[in-house]
Amino acid sequence: MTPTLILAIAGGVLIAAGIYLLLERSLMRILAGVMLAGNGVNLLFLVASGPAGLAPIVGEDPELIADPLPQAMVLTAIVISLATAALLLAMSYRSFQLEGHDEVADDVEDAIVRRRAEADLSSEAYVDTSTDPNDDSDSESGGRFDGGRVR
């Protein structure tokens, strides 16, 4: 195998491990996933840029000069990943201060969707038809919305 292929495989492994860690609930694991995936993408940028060449100096042969754009993109990605890491570290620290752990809590709306799926209801609002249809006290505009059911 050539060194380029080995580096491409290493970049793919880094991205795969990063995506696996991104799916965890702990903010520290999410941070590790973002960093791994970012480093994998940076490695793939450099592999895709081609072989090393001479420095881009005026007067050199254009065929031998390395393209500086991928290197500039990687440097920009490093700065952005540093800022993202600082933000996630601050969020993790604050979450640990407030709750004693850094795990992401379930969203209330996600719980409602999960309950609807378990009850085999459609994603649209379920209208409760067990009440008397002639009753004028529960109109659609004056009814109470309670967890996907109009009463």
PDB file of C-alpha atoms in Angstrom:
ATOM      1  CA  MET A   1       0.000   0.000   0.000  1.00  0.00           C
ATOM      2  CA  THR A   2       1.172   3.504  -0.727  1.00  0.00           C
ATOM      3  CA  PRO A   3       1.543   6.099   2.032  1.00  0.00           C
ATOM      4  CA  THR A   4      -1.304   8.098   0.502  1.00  0.00           C
ATOM      5  CA  LEU A   5      -3.688   5.160   0.775  1.00  0.00           C
ATOM      6  CA  ILE A   6      -2.633   4.520   4.372  1.00  0.00           C
ATOM      7  CA  LEU A   7      -3.273   8.177   5.243  1.00  0.00           C
ATOM      8  CA  ALA A   8      -6.662   8.082   3.518  1.00  0.00           C
ATOM      9  CA  ILE A   9      -7.641   4.964   5.490  1.00  0.00           C
ATOM     10  CA  ALA A  10      -6.422   6.610   8.705  1.00  0.00           C
ATOM     11  CA  GLY A  11      -8.558   9.687   7.918  1.00  0.00           C
ATOM     12  CA  GLY A  12     -11.596   7.482   7.327  1.00  0.00           C
ATOM     13  CA  VAL A  13     -11.028   5.645  10.613  1.00  0.00           C
ATOM     14  CA  LEU A  14     -10.743   8.959  12.465  1.00  0.00           C
ATOM     15  CA  ILE A  15     -13.991  10.192  10.923  1.00  0.00           C
ATOM     16  CA  ALA A  16     -15.793   6.920  11.750  1.00  0.00           C
ATOM     17  CA  ALA A  17     -14.604   6.995  15.370  1.00  0.00           C
ATOM     18  CA  GLY A  18     -15.608  10.663  15.627  1.00  0.00           C
ATOM     19  CA  ILE A  19     -19.109  10.000  14.350  1.00  0.00           C
ATOM     20  CA  TYR A  20     -19.484   7.100  16.797  1.00  0.00           C
ATOM     21  CA  LEU A  21     -18.521   9.380  19.680  1.00  0.00           C
ATOM     22  CA  LEU A  22     -20.814  12.163  18.443  1.00  0.00           C
ATOM     23  CA  LEU A  23     -23.783   9.852  19.015  1.00  0.00           C
ATOM     24  CA  GLU A  24     -23.045   9.544  22.755  1.00  0.00           C
ATOM     25  CA  ARG A  25     -24.855  11.529  25.443  1.00  0.00           C
ATOM     26  CA  SER A  26     -21.837  12.869  27.358  1.00  0.00           C
ATOM     27  CA  LEU A  27     -20.573  16.274  26.271  1.00  0.00           C
ATOM     28  CA  MET A  28     -16.954  15.187  26.773  1.00  0.00           C
ATOM     29  CA  ARG A  29     -17.448  12.277  24.383  1.00  0.00           C
ATOM     30  CA  ILE A  30     -19.166  14.593  21.927  1.00  0.00           C
ATOM     31  CA  LEU A  31     -16.148  16.896  22.176  1.00  0.00           C
ATOM     32  CA  ALA A  32     -13.785  13.978  21.536  1.00  0.00           C
ATOM     33  CA  GLY A  33     -15.929  12.996  18.534  1.00  0.00           C
ATOM     34  CA  VAL A  34     -15.829  16.502  17.078  1.00  0.00           C
ATOM     35  CA  MET A  35     -12.056  16.626  17.497  1.00  0.00           C
ATOM     36  CA  LEU A  36     -11.506  13.178  15.954  1.00  0.00           C
ATOM     37  CA  ALA A  37     -13.789  13.854  13.005  1.00  0.00           C
ATOM     38  CA  GLY A  38     -12.184  17.263  12.454  1.00  0.00           C
ATOM     39  CA  ASN A  39      -8.692  15.777  12.446  1.00  0.00           C
ATOM     40  CA  GLY A  40      -9.840  13.070  10.031  1.00  0.00           C
ATOM     41  CA  VAL A  41     -11.240  15.652   7.633  1.00  0.00           C
ATOM     42  CA  ASN A  42      -8.037  17.713   7.898  1.00  0.00           C
ATOM     43  CA  LEU A  43      -5.994  14.617   7.087  1.00  0.00           C
ATOM     44  CA  LEU A  44      -8.175  13.880   4.064  1.00  0.00           C
ATOM     45  CA  PHE A  45      -7.781  17.492   2.878  1.00  0.00           C
ATOM     46  CA  LEU A  46      -4.016  17.121   2.927  1.00  0.00           C
ATOM     47  CA  VAL A  47      -4.127  13.700   1.237  1.00  0.00           C
ATOM     48  CA  ALA A  48      -6.404  15.044  -1.495  1.00  0.00           C
ATOM     49  CA  SER A  49      -4.126  18.012  -2.138  1.00  0.00           C
ATOM     50  CA  GLY A  50      -1.569  15.788  -3.792  1.00  0.00           C
ATOM     51  CA  PRO A  51       2.125  15.221  -3.278  1.00  0.00           C
ATOM     52  CA  ALA A  52       4.386  17.698  -1.562  1.00  0.00           C
ATOM     53  CA  GLY A  53       5.984  20.321  -3.733  1.00  0.00           C
ATOM     54  CA  LEU A  54       8.120  23.397  -3.573  1.00  0.00           C
ATOM     55  CA  ALA A  55       7.107  26.500  -1.673  1.00  0.00           C
ATOM     56  CA  PRO A  56       4.906  28.856  -3.750  1.00  0.00           C
ATOM     57  CA  ILE A  57       7.573  31.440  -4.534  1.00  0.00           C
ATOM     58  CA  VAL A  58       7.439  33.740  -7.559  1.00  0.00           C
ATOM     59  CA  GLY A  59       9.781  32.616 -10.290  1.00  0.00           C
ATOM     60  CA  GLU A  60       9.614  28.875  -9.594  1.00  0.00           C
ATOM     61  CA  ASP A  61       8.337  26.330 -12.094  1.00  0.00           C
ATOM     62  CA  PRO A  62       4.505  26.247 -11.734  1.00  0.00           C
ATOM     63  CA  GLU A  63       4.449  22.456 -12.158  1.00  0.00           C
ATOM     64  CA  LEU A  64       6.643  21.916  -9.077  1.00  0.00           C
ATOM     65  CA  ILE A  65       4.864  24.343  -6.738  1.00  0.00           C
ATOM     66  CA  ALA A  66       2.544  22.944  -4.068  1.00  0.00           C
ATOM     67  CA  ASP A  67      -1.027  24.247  -3.949  1.00  0.00           C
ATOM     68  CA  PRO A  68      -1.360  26.420  -0.804  1.00  0.00           C
ATOM     69  CA  LEU A  69      -5.175  26.323  -0.712  1.00  0.00           C
ATOM     70  CA  PRO A  70      -5.581  22.951   1.101  1.00  0.00           C
ATOM     71  CA  GLN A  71      -3.036  24.016   3.703  1.00  0.00           C
ATOM     72  CA  ALA A  72      -4.907  27.269   4.261  1.00  0.00           C
ATOM     73  CA  MET A  73      -8.181  25.364   4.603  1.00  0.00           C
ATOM     74  CA  VAL A  74      -6.633  23.040   7.207  1.00  0.00           C
ATOM     75  CA  LEU A  75      -5.258  25.983   9.187  1.00  0.00           C
ATOM     76  CA  THR A  76      -8.698  27.597   9.155  1.00  0.00           C
ATOM     77  CA  ALA A  77     -10.290  24.318  10.258  1.00  0.00           C
ATOM     78  CA  ILE A  78      -7.825  24.055  13.149  1.00  0.00           C
ATOM     79  CA  VAL A  79      -8.822  27.518  14.397  1.00  0.00           C
ATOM     80  CA  ILE A  80     -12.526  26.705  14.097  1.00  0.00           C
ATOM     81  CA  SER A  81     -12.099  23.364  15.888  1.00  0.00           C
ATOM     82  CA  LEU A  82     -10.224  25.128  18.700  1.00  0.00           C
ATOM     83  CA  ALA A  83     -13.135  27.546  19.183  1.00  0.00           C
ATOM     84  CA  THR A  84     -15.634  24.652  19.052  1.00  0.00           C
ATOM     85  CA  ALA A  85     -13.624  22.712  21.630  1.00  0.00           C
ATOM     86  CA  ALA A  86     -13.544  25.734  23.946  1.00  0.00           C
ATOM     87  CA  LEU A  87     -17.318  26.158  23.630  1.00  0.00           C
ATOM     88  CA  LEU A  88     -18.032  22.479  24.328  1.00  0.00           C
ATOM     89  CA  LEU A  89     -15.631  22.455  27.283  1.00  0.00           C
ATOM     90  CA  ALA A  90     -17.395  25.488  28.764  1.00  0.00           C
ATOM     91  CA  MET A  91     -20.807  23.849  28.221  1.00  0.00           C
ATOM     92  CA  SER A  92     -19.593  20.609  29.807  1.00  0.00           C
ATOM     93  CA  TYR A  93     -18.128  22.415  32.817  1.00  0.00           C
ATOM     94  CA  ARG A  94     -21.284  24.468  33.353  1.00  0.00           C
ATOM     95  CA  SER A  95     -23.476  21.380  33.009  1.00  0.00           C
ATOM     96  CA  PHE A  96     -21.320  19.581  35.582  1.00  0.00           C
ATOM     97  CA  GLN A  97     -21.633  22.549  37.953  1.00  0.00           C
ATOM     98  CA  LEU A  98     -25.427  22.689  37.660  1.00  0.00           C
ATOM     99  CA  GLU A  99     -26.386  19.021  37.448  1.00  0.00           C
ATOM    100  CA  GLY A 100     -23.380  17.019  38.648  1.00  0.00           C
ATOM    101  CA  HIS A 101     -22.867  15.352  35.244  1.00  0.00           C
ATOM    102  CA  ASP A 102     -22.307  16.415  31.672  1.00  0.00           C
ATOM    103  CA  GLU A 103     -24.891  14.263  29.931  1.00  0.00           C
ATOM    104  CA  VAL A 104     -27.391  15.814  27.558  1.00  0.00           C
ATOM    105  CA  ALA A 105     -30.966  15.453  28.812  1.00  0.00           C
ATOM    106  CA  ASP A 106     -33.847  14.191  26.717  1.00  0.00           C
ATOM    107  CA  ASP A 107     -35.816  16.849  24.934  1.00  0.00           C
ATOM    108  CA  VAL A 108     -39.459  17.154  25.991  1.00  0.00           C
ATOM    109  CA  GLU A 109     -40.622  17.203  22.368  1.00  0.00           C
ATOM    110  CA  ASP A 110     -38.610  14.049  21.630  1.00  0.00           C
ATOM    111  CA  ALA A 111     -40.368  12.277  24.495  1.00  0.00           C
ATOM    112  CA  ILE A 112     -43.762  13.263  23.077  1.00  0.00           C
ATOM    113  CA  VAL A 113     -42.803  11.964  19.631  1.00  0.00           C
ATOM    114  CA  ARG A 114     -41.524   8.718  21.157  1.00  0.00           C
ATOM    115  CA  ARG A 115     -44.779   8.222  23.095  1.00  0.00           C
ATOM    116  CA  ARG A 116     -46.802   8.857  19.934  1.00  0.00           C
ATOM    117  CA  ALA A 117     -44.749   6.305  18.029  1.00  0.00           C
ATOM    118  CA  GLU A 118     -45.174   3.757  20.810  1.00  0.00           C
ATOM    119  CA  ALA A 119     -48.925   4.341  20.844  1.00  0.00           C
ATOM    120  CA  ASP A 120     -48.946   3.922  17.032  1.00  0.00           C
ATOM    121  CA  LEU A 121     -50.570   7.300  16.462  1.00  0.00           C
ATOM    122  CA  SER A 122     -49.916   9.443  13.441  1.00  0.00           C
ATOM    123  CA  SER A 123     -47.665  12.473  13.678  1.00  0.00           C
ATOM    124  CA  GLU A 124     -50.664  14.793  13.282  1.00  0.00           C
ATOM    125  CA  ALA A 125     -52.726  15.905  16.275  1.00  0.00           C
ATOM    126  CA  TYR A 126     -55.042  13.135  17.427  1.00  0.00           C
ATOM    127  CA  VAL A 127     -58.614  14.290  17.947  1.00  0.00           C
ATOM    128  CA  ASP A 128     -60.313  12.542  20.866  1.00  0.00           C
ATOM    129  CA  THR A 129     -63.691  11.328  19.548  1.00  0.00           C
ATOM    130  CA  SER A 130     -64.820   9.748  22.818  1.00  0.00           C
ATOM    131  CA  THR A 131     -66.647  12.933  23.903  1.00  0.00           C
ATOM    132  CA  ASP A 132     -70.149  13.795  22.809  1.00  0.00           C
ATOM    133  CA  PRO A 133     -70.024  15.482  19.362  1.00  0.00           C
ATOM    134  CA  ASN A 134     -73.083  17.604  20.253  1.00  0.00           C
ATOM    135  CA  ASP A 135     -71.370  19.128  23.273  1.00  0.00           C
ATOM    136  CA  ASP A 136     -70.712  22.829  22.487  1.00  0.00           C
ATOM    137  CA  SER A 137     -68.417  23.475  25.466  1.00  0.00           C
ATOM    138  CA  ASP A 138     -65.368  21.840  23.814  1.00  0.00           C
ATOM    139  CA  SER A 139     -64.999  23.589  20.491  1.00  0.00           C
ATOM    140  CA  GLU A 140     -61.788  23.269  18.515  1.00  0.00           C
ATOM    141  CA  SER A 141     -60.799  26.883  19.175  1.00  0.00           C
ATOM    142  CA  GLY A 142     -61.701  26.762  22.861  1.00  0.00           C
ATOM    143  CA  GLY A 143     -60.460  23.261  23.547  1.00  0.00           C
ATOM    144  CA  ARG A 144     -57.388  22.408  25.572  1.00  0.00           C
ATOM    145  CA  PHE A 145     -54.304  20.983  23.870  1.00  0.00           C
ATOM    146  CA  ASP A 146     -52.830  18.208  25.990  1.00  0.00           C
ATOM    147  CA  GLY A 147     -49.941  16.138  24.603  1.00  0.00           C
ATOM    148  CA  GLY A 148     -51.178  15.852  21.038  1.00  0.00           C
ATOM    149  CA  ARG A 149     -54.846  15.395  21.919  1.00  0.00           C
ATOM    150  CA  VAL A 150     -57.453  18.098  21.498  1.00  0.00           C
ATOM    151  CA  ARG A 151     -60.036  17.986  24.249  1.00  0.00           C
TER     152      ARG A 151
END
